[in-house]
Amino acid sequence: MEELIADLDANSMLKRAGEVSDLDLTHAALLSLVEGEVELGSIALQMGLPVDEAIEIAATLIQKGALVLASPPSDSRDTGAGSSSGKSDDERRVPLRESKETTADEGEEEIELDPLRRALVDSTYEALKSASLYEILELSPDADAREIRDAYFRLSKLFHPDTLYGKRLGAYREKMETIFREMTAAYEVLSRRKRRAEYDERLGEERLAALRKRMLGSIDAPSAPQKKRQLDVEARRRLAARRLRGGLSTGVRAGARSVDGPSRPRSGGAQGDGLGKLGDARDAAQALLRSIDSRNPRNTPVDAIARRAARAEEEERYEEALNHWLAIERLEPDWPGLEEKLDELRAIVTRASLAEYRTLAAAHLRAGRLREAALVYQRICTGAPDDVEAHLTTASIFRRMEPPDLRSARDYAQRAQQLDPGRVSIRILLVRIYADAGMKHNAIRYLDELLRDHPEDLDAQALRRELIGAKP
Amino acid sequence: MEKIIGIDLGTFNSCVAIVDAGSPQVIANRGGYKTTPSMVAITESGKRIVGHMAKRQAVTNAENTVYAAKRLIGRKYDSAQVRATRATVPYSIVEGPNGDVRLSLRETLYSIPEVSAMLLQELKLVAEEYLGHEVKKAVVTVPAYFNDNQRQATKDAGTIAGLEIIRIINEPTAAALSYGFGKNIDRTVAVYDLGGGTFDVSILEISSNGVFRVVSTAGDSFLGGEDFDQSIIDWLVEGFRDEHDIDLRRDRMALQRLKDAAEKAKTELSTLEETEINLPFIISMGGNEALHLQRSLTRAELEEMTYDLIDRTIAICEHTLDEAGFDKSEIDDLILVGGMTRMPAVQRAVTDWLGKPPCKGVHPDEVVALGAAIQGAALLGQLDQDEEMVLLDVTPHTLGIMVKGGYIEGLIPLNTAVPTSRAKRFTTVRDGQTTVRILVFQGDEPEAKDNELLGEFELTGLRSAPAGEVEVEVTFEINADGIVSVYAKDLDTGKAQSITVTASSGLSAEELKRMTRAAEDYAVAQKLDEEAKQAKQRAEETIASIERLYPEVESLLAGSDFAKEALERASEIIGEARSAIDRGDLAKMKETIDALDRARRMVLGLLGRSA
Ligand SMILES: Nc1ncnc2c1ncn2[C@@H]1O[C@H](COP(=O)(O)OP(=O)(O)OP(=O)(O)O)[C@@H](O)[C@H]1O
Ligand SMILES: [Mg+2]
């Protein structure tokens, strides 16, 4: 390690070598900046790190086999030609090619995509399933033309597969293509005044219809969820039929969940999906209920709220139910079973929001808004108290943000360690947090424990040298 | 860093460019020209000549000089366009084994991709001479309106030429790329590209973060300067017939001269109001008699002859803008590309249509190649970080399949952003049916027969079951090159169906392989030839320089045995070299060059001088 560090300087050229797991955020961030051959100095600049620190991180990555030195510093480089070009496409194509089944079975292909970008693609791809056209472009429904255009162009540069031309992307290529296709479809609707108006109208209609149906359903058959669900299926079938008629070519199913006709609004969030719209629908429902209640003075407030809460829960609008119960808590804290109910609903709600939070967190990270990312990650950890990765990431973010929140970082790292006591990277992170906090003795003590368990671990060894060396 | 070149493979002129230290630039050929005529000729000795050299000898070798091959690429022999071309070109077009087109030049048949490959090889060479090392990768442009068969044939040309075409991009898109590159602008632009053989128009959005998005594109891959020339030729031929009752078209040499004269007149009329067309001895009448052709043509007359062509382009522009959903007022910049946009009537028509003058400072002959080079550098990650760009292009034609009644059912509509894919399910329509036949078309006409057949395939080995029970999912895909692929999956068994493909045009795999090998062999032979020529020259020069010293040696050292012996030895070596030259024996020539050098030093040594 020491030799490695001695070998590296700001002019060193780095190149990707292989995939490694077990990276903390800083390592992953550095790795994500290496595309083709990159000068270490420029990476340090981009990360806002002192060169020494970048050297150290790079050395770790080299040791882990994630990076290699592209060529000795200050050497002229004309050797690296053709290092990462894609598979040569010499298969002969007559106008129509034979089935490509083989590509699916090629098995474990090494993927040249850094962990951060992977996470971004994954979360965006997942979010597509239930997102509205606005959400796909990360826009609010009142975005103006300029914002829509900017968003589309910004995101295209992030997700168009050409930005990773020649890289082995495995399944990520298709995911990126799908994301790009969906974004383009969204842009094509939202960027045309007429089509956007049509879409907005339909989106509104569908929401309203879903809402009305929910209200009616609960009055008609309050205790027959089975039947109600049946109804939903019927309604959805009708809706689907309408969409198809509105679409261009009825028989055509777009690729992976792609838009198949012009201006097709996404589902109005009738069920637990479409979290963004769920919120809107919920607000509307509450408003409606409020107005009904105000016209009906016979209801005692708490009874009415409890009924509403029950109805909301039955219809799987858990967040709304939770809000109702919170209101009850304020009015009648002794309501029987309140405590348990609240716990149960809290758990359900956070779990349901996790996917949304992850997308949000990815967006914050992408934009470099660490503080916001940390807040969101905290909520993710609440919702997923057993998720090691989430805790580890949260801790890293707390440590990295400006100014760092080392206490929170330590708490989350400790929780992560509880969950996965053996993982070295977590323990190293803890040591670093202690060191950052100026608790050098603690840090070294922890580190020594770690070294006792893993005397061979290079990172730990390096860290120890660093800590000892840093001592005056 | 591996260099990648950008090539504008034009109907009339081709051009090659690179991005050098972050700045795109065109590479001039050996003659110092930035564009190379897209002409290929086969000489009497079977040698290929390309570019300016081919153009220079066109009149005397008209039947074996190919121009405008791009108008034939990827087309079927029995298409209207090929028929039209056959009537007007002096070289001979015959039907190929796959219903495609072959050219018969000096009794050898060449496919169009082979001819295009000769051009690509030449441009590759131009770049290599400039760069001083081999080039293996290229981005090549095609007219936006090219269909899949034409794109595929262009890719084949690259393969034959030993160039990996890593991406095919559309010409107007490339032009916009080079226009917006490094400018950091947010604009909506219209690109009007009228070249030698094709017309394209595209509407693009350029964003300051380096994203170039094509909104819509349209064109006519058989409308260009050629057709303007043709109007003039028709006028000349008819006039001549009225006067002399002779059809000049029947004489290939006369036709070639008419063509040259028509193009020259057209070009001149872009700056002059009137020009003379003067073709003495245009046709011989037997004996010593010959007829001459002499007429004058004014700009107004030319415009009168060709206004319908210009009108056609404007109608297409109108349609494209409509497709884009934009208002004329929303277009910020108008970019003119292609040699034909130098014609004042064309400039006027486009300016009138859009209500906006074209942008200045765009070089109509070079922007396309520059754009291709930029895209190449972008894909390989060779651009500066603040200049990184992405191109979002669209497919210019609807991709569909034939359904009952001979109609087309569209699967991927035109102006869909690529890459893209759509899946469609097919079911059996008869009880016990075990195969499904699918015909894939590209084009925007409602009836299948009016569109381009890309291919047909049969899904076979389906389970025999009642009608409608077996389902097959077929995925149609258009990649970033605009090239189509089709995959099928049998939903009944969940297994991928291997589909039987029948090539409908172009080259078969074996042909492509053979042609690639032939091109390599030719390149090797040519290299040896070149070496032999140089070796011969070196040897002859050295021989001459030795022989020049003989009289001096004789007068200075007359009679000395030593000198005599040396001269004899020298003569012996010269004799050997001469015989090697006569035999064309390259290895021996190279060997004797060394010996000759030694002999020369020896003789100089006799004279007390050093080499
Ligand atoms: N000054 C001029 N006035 C009129 N026409 C001209 C002038 N200069 C060139 N042309 C015409 O422009 C055409 C060639 O244009 P260009 O070189 O752009 O075509 P190309 O790129 O080879 O063709 P394409 O793009 O269609 O494949 C020829 O028909 C030529 O006669
Ligand atoms: Mg051109």
JSON list of N, CA and C in Angstrom, two decimals, chain B residues 283-310:
[
{"chain": "B", "resi": 283, "resn": "ILE", "atom": "N", "xyz": [-21.14, 14.71, -81.93]},
{"chain": "B", "resi": 283, "resn": "ILE", "atom": "CA", "xyz": [-21.43, 13.38, -82.48]},
{"chain": "B", "resi": 283, "resn": "ILE", "atom": "C", "xyz": [-20.89, 13.31, -83.91]},
{"chain": "B", "resi": 284, "resn": "SER", "atom": "N", "xyz": [-20.33, 12.18, -84.21]},
{"chain": "B", "resi": 284, "resn": "SER", "atom": "CA", "xyz": [-19.76, 12.06, -85.55]},
{"chain": "B", "resi": 284, "resn": "SER", "atom": "C", "xyz": [-20.82, 11.51, -86.49]},
{"chain": "B", "resi": 285, "resn": "MET", "atom": "N", "xyz": [-20.77, 12.02, -87.75]},
{"chain": "B", "resi": 285, "resn": "MET", "atom": "CA", "xyz": [-21.80, 11.63, -88.71]},
{"chain": "B", "resi": 285, "resn": "MET", "atom": "C", "xyz": [-21.23, 10.67, -89.74]},
{"chain": "B", "resi": 286, "resn": "GLY", "atom": "N", "xyz": [-20.13, 10.05, -89.42]},
{"chain": "B", "resi": 286, "resn": "GLY", "atom": "CA", "xyz": [-19.47, 9.19, -90.41]},
{"chain": "B", "resi": 286, "resn": "GLY", "atom": "C", "xyz": [-18.60, 10.06, -91.30]},
{"chain": "B", "resi": 287, "resn": "GLY", "atom": "N", "xyz": [-17.62, 9.45, -91.90]},
{"chain": "B", "resi": 287, "resn": "GLY", "atom": "CA", "xyz": [-16.69, 10.22, -92.71]},
{"chain": "B", "resi": 287, "resn": "GLY", "atom": "C", "xyz": [-16.00, 11.26, -91.84]},
{"chain": "B", "resi": 288, "resn": "ASN", "atom": "N", "xyz": [-15.81, 12.42, -92.36]},
{"chain": "B", "resi": 288, "resn": "ASN", "atom": "CA", "xyz": [-15.16, 13.46, -91.57]},
{"chain": "B", "resi": 288, "resn": "ASN", "atom": "C", "xyz": [-16.15, 14.44, -90.96]},
{"chain": "B", "resi": 289, "resn": "GLU", "atom": "N", "xyz": [-17.42, 14.11, -91.14]},
{"chain": "B", "resi": 289, "resn": "GLU", "atom": "CA", "xyz": [-18.45, 15.05, -90.67]},
{"chain": "B", "resi": 289, "resn": "GLU", "atom": "C", "xyz": [-18.72, 14.86, -89.19]},
{"chain": "B", "resi": 290, "resn": "ALA", "atom": "N", "xyz": [-18.99, 15.97, -88.52]},
{"chain": "B", "resi": 290, "resn": "ALA", "atom": "CA", "xyz": [-19.42, 15.89, -87.13]},
{"chain": "B", "resi": 290, "resn": "ALA", "atom": "C", "xyz": [-20.37, 17.04, -86.85]},
{"chain": "B", "resi": 291, "resn": "LEU", "atom": "N", "xyz": [-21.27, 16.83, -85.87]},
{"chain": "B", "resi": 291, "resn": "LEU", "atom": "CA", "xyz": [-22.18, 17.90, -85.51]},
{"chain": "B", "resi": 291, "resn": "LEU", "atom": "C", "xyz": [-21.72, 18.55, -84.22]},
{"chain": "B", "resi": 292, "resn": "HIS", "atom": "N", "xyz": [-22.02, 19.82, -84.09]},
{"chain": "B", "resi": 292, "resn": "HIS", "atom": "CA", "xyz": [-21.64, 20.55, -82.88]},
{"chain": "B", "resi": 292, "resn": "HIS", "atom": "C", "xyz": [-22.90, 20.97, -82.13]},
{"chain": "B", "resi": 293, "resn": "LEU", "atom": "N", "xyz": [-22.73, 21.14, -80.84]},
{"chain": "B", "resi": 293, "resn": "LEU", "atom": "CA", "xyz": [-23.86, 21.63, -80.06]},
{"chain": "B", "resi": 293, "resn": "LEU", "atom": "C", "xyz": [-23.46, 22.95, -79.42]},
{"chain": "B", "resi": 294, "resn": "GLN", "atom": "N", "xyz": [-24.29, 23.94, -79.63]},
{"chain": "B", "resi": 294, "resn": "GLN", "atom": "CA", "xyz": [-23.97, 25.24, -79.05]},
{"chain": "B", "resi": 294, "resn": "GLN", "atom": "C", "xyz": [-25.25, 25.96, -78.69]},
{"chain": "B", "resi": 295, "resn": "ARG", "atom": "N", "xyz": [-25.42, 26.24, -77.40]},
{"chain": "B", "resi": 295, "resn": "ARG", "atom": "CA", "xyz": [-26.63, 26.95, -76.99]},
{"chain": "B", "resi": 295, "resn": "ARG", "atom": "C", "xyz": [-26.31, 27.84, -75.81]},
{"chain": "B", "resi": 296, "resn": "SER", "atom": "N", "xyz": [-27.13, 28.83, -75.60]},
{"chain": "B", "resi": 296, "resn": "SER", "atom": "CA", "xyz": [-26.93, 29.62, -74.40]},
{"chain": "B", "resi": 296, "resn": "SER", "atom": "C", "xyz": [-28.13, 29.45, -73.48]},
{"chain": "B", "resi": 297, "resn": "LEU", "atom": "N", "xyz": [-27.85, 29.53, -72.19]},
{"chain": "B", "resi": 297, "resn": "LEU", "atom": "CA", "xyz": [-28.88, 29.28, -71.19]},
{"chain": "B", "resi": 297, "resn": "LEU", "atom": "C", "xyz": [-28.85, 30.41, -70.16]},
{"chain": "B", "resi": 298, "resn": "THR", "atom": "N", "xyz": [-30.02, 30.94, -69.83]},
{"chain": "B", "resi": 298, "resn": "THR", "atom": "CA", "xyz": [-30.04, 32.01, -68.82]},
{"chain": "B", "resi": 298, "resn": "THR", "atom": "C", "xyz": [-30.48, 31.43, -67.49]},
{"chain": "B", "resi": 299, "resn": "ARG", "atom": "N", "xyz": [-30.20, 32.21, -66.44]},
{"chain": "B", "resi": 299, "resn": "ARG", "atom": "CA", "xyz": [-30.58, 31.77, -65.10]},
{"chain": "B", "resi": 299, "resn": "ARG", "atom": "C", "xyz": [-32.10, 31.62, -65.02]},
{"chain": "B", "resi": 300, "resn": "ALA", "atom": "N", "xyz": [-32.79, 32.57, -65.62]},
{"chain": "B", "resi": 300, "resn": "ALA", "atom": "CA", "xyz": [-34.25, 32.51, -65.58]},
{"chain": "B", "resi": 300, "resn": "ALA", "atom": "C", "xyz": [-34.76, 31.24, -66.24]},
{"chain": "B", "resi": 301, "resn": "GLU", "atom": "N", "xyz": [-34.14, 30.88, -67.38]},
{"chain": "B", "resi": 301, "resn": "GLU", "atom": "CA", "xyz": [-34.57, 29.65, -68.05]},
{"chain": "B", "resi": 301, "resn": "GLU", "atom": "C", "xyz": [-34.32, 28.42, -67.17]},
{"chain": "B", "resi": 302, "resn": "LEU", "atom": "N", "xyz": [-33.16, 28.40, -66.54]},
{"chain": "B", "resi": 302, "resn": "LEU", "atom": "CA", "xyz": [-32.85, 27.26, -65.66]},
{"chain": "B", "resi": 302, "resn": "LEU", "atom": "C", "xyz": [-33.88, 27.17, -64.53]},
{"chain": "B", "resi": 303, "resn": "GLU", "atom": "N", "xyz": [-34.20, 28.32, -63.96]},
{"chain": "B", "resi": 303, "resn": "GLU", "atom": "CA", "xyz": [-35.16, 28.31, -62.86]},
{"chain": "B", "resi": 303, "resn": "GLU", "atom": "C", "xyz": [-36.52, 27.82, -63.33]},
{"chain": "B", "resi": 304, "resn": "GLU", "atom": "N", "xyz": [-36.86, 28.22, -64.55]},
{"chain": "B", "resi": 304, "resn": "GLU", "atom": "CA", "xyz": [-38.12, 27.79, -65.14]},
{"chain": "B", "resi": 304, "resn": "GLU", "atom": "C", "xyz": [-38.14, 26.25, -65.29]},
{"chain": "B", "resi": 305, "resn": "MET", "atom": "N", "xyz": [-36.99, 25.70, -65.69]},
{"chain": "B", "resi": 305, "resn": "MET", "atom": "CA", "xyz": [-36.90, 24.25, -65.92]},
{"chain": "B", "resi": 305, "resn": "MET", "atom": "C", "xyz": [-36.96, 23.45, -64.63]},
{"chain": "B", "resi": 306, "resn": "THR", "atom": "N", "xyz": [-36.56, 24.08, -63.54]},
{"chain": "B", "resi": 306, "resn": "THR", "atom": "CA", "xyz": [-36.35, 23.28, -62.33]},
{"chain": "B", "resi": 306, "resn": "THR", "atom": "C", "xyz": [-37.23, 23.70, -61.16]},
{"chain": "B", "resi": 307, "resn": "TYR", "atom": "N", "xyz": [-38.16, 24.63, -61.38]},
{"chain": "B", "resi": 307, "resn": "TYR", "atom": "CA", "xyz": [-38.91, 25.13, -60.23]},
{"chain": "B", "resi": 307, "resn": "TYR", "atom": "C", "xyz": [-39.72, 24.01, -59.57]},
{"chain": "B", "resi": 308, "resn": "ASP", "atom": "N", "xyz": [-40.14, 23.02, -60.39]},
{"chain": "B", "resi": 308, "resn": "ASP", "atom": "CA", "xyz": [-40.92, 21.94, -59.78]},
{"chain": "B", "resi": 308, "resn": "ASP", "atom": "C", "xyz": [-40.09, 21.12, -58.80]},
{"chain": "B", "resi": 309, "resn": "LEU", "atom": "N", "xyz": [-38.79, 20.99, -59.10]},
{"chain": "B", "resi": 309, "resn": "LEU", "atom": "CA", "xyz": [-37.93, 20.26, -58.16]},
{"chain": "B", "resi": 309, "resn": "LEU", "atom": "C", "xyz": [-37.83, 21.02, -56.84]},
{"chain": "B", "resi": 310, "resn": "ILE", "atom": "N", "xyz": [-37.63, 22.32, -56.97]},
{"chain": "B", "resi": 310, "resn": "ILE", "atom": "CA", "xyz": [-37.51, 23.13, -55.75]},
{"chain": "B", "resi": 310, "resn": "ILE", "atom": "C", "xyz": [-38.83, 23.11, -54.98]}
]
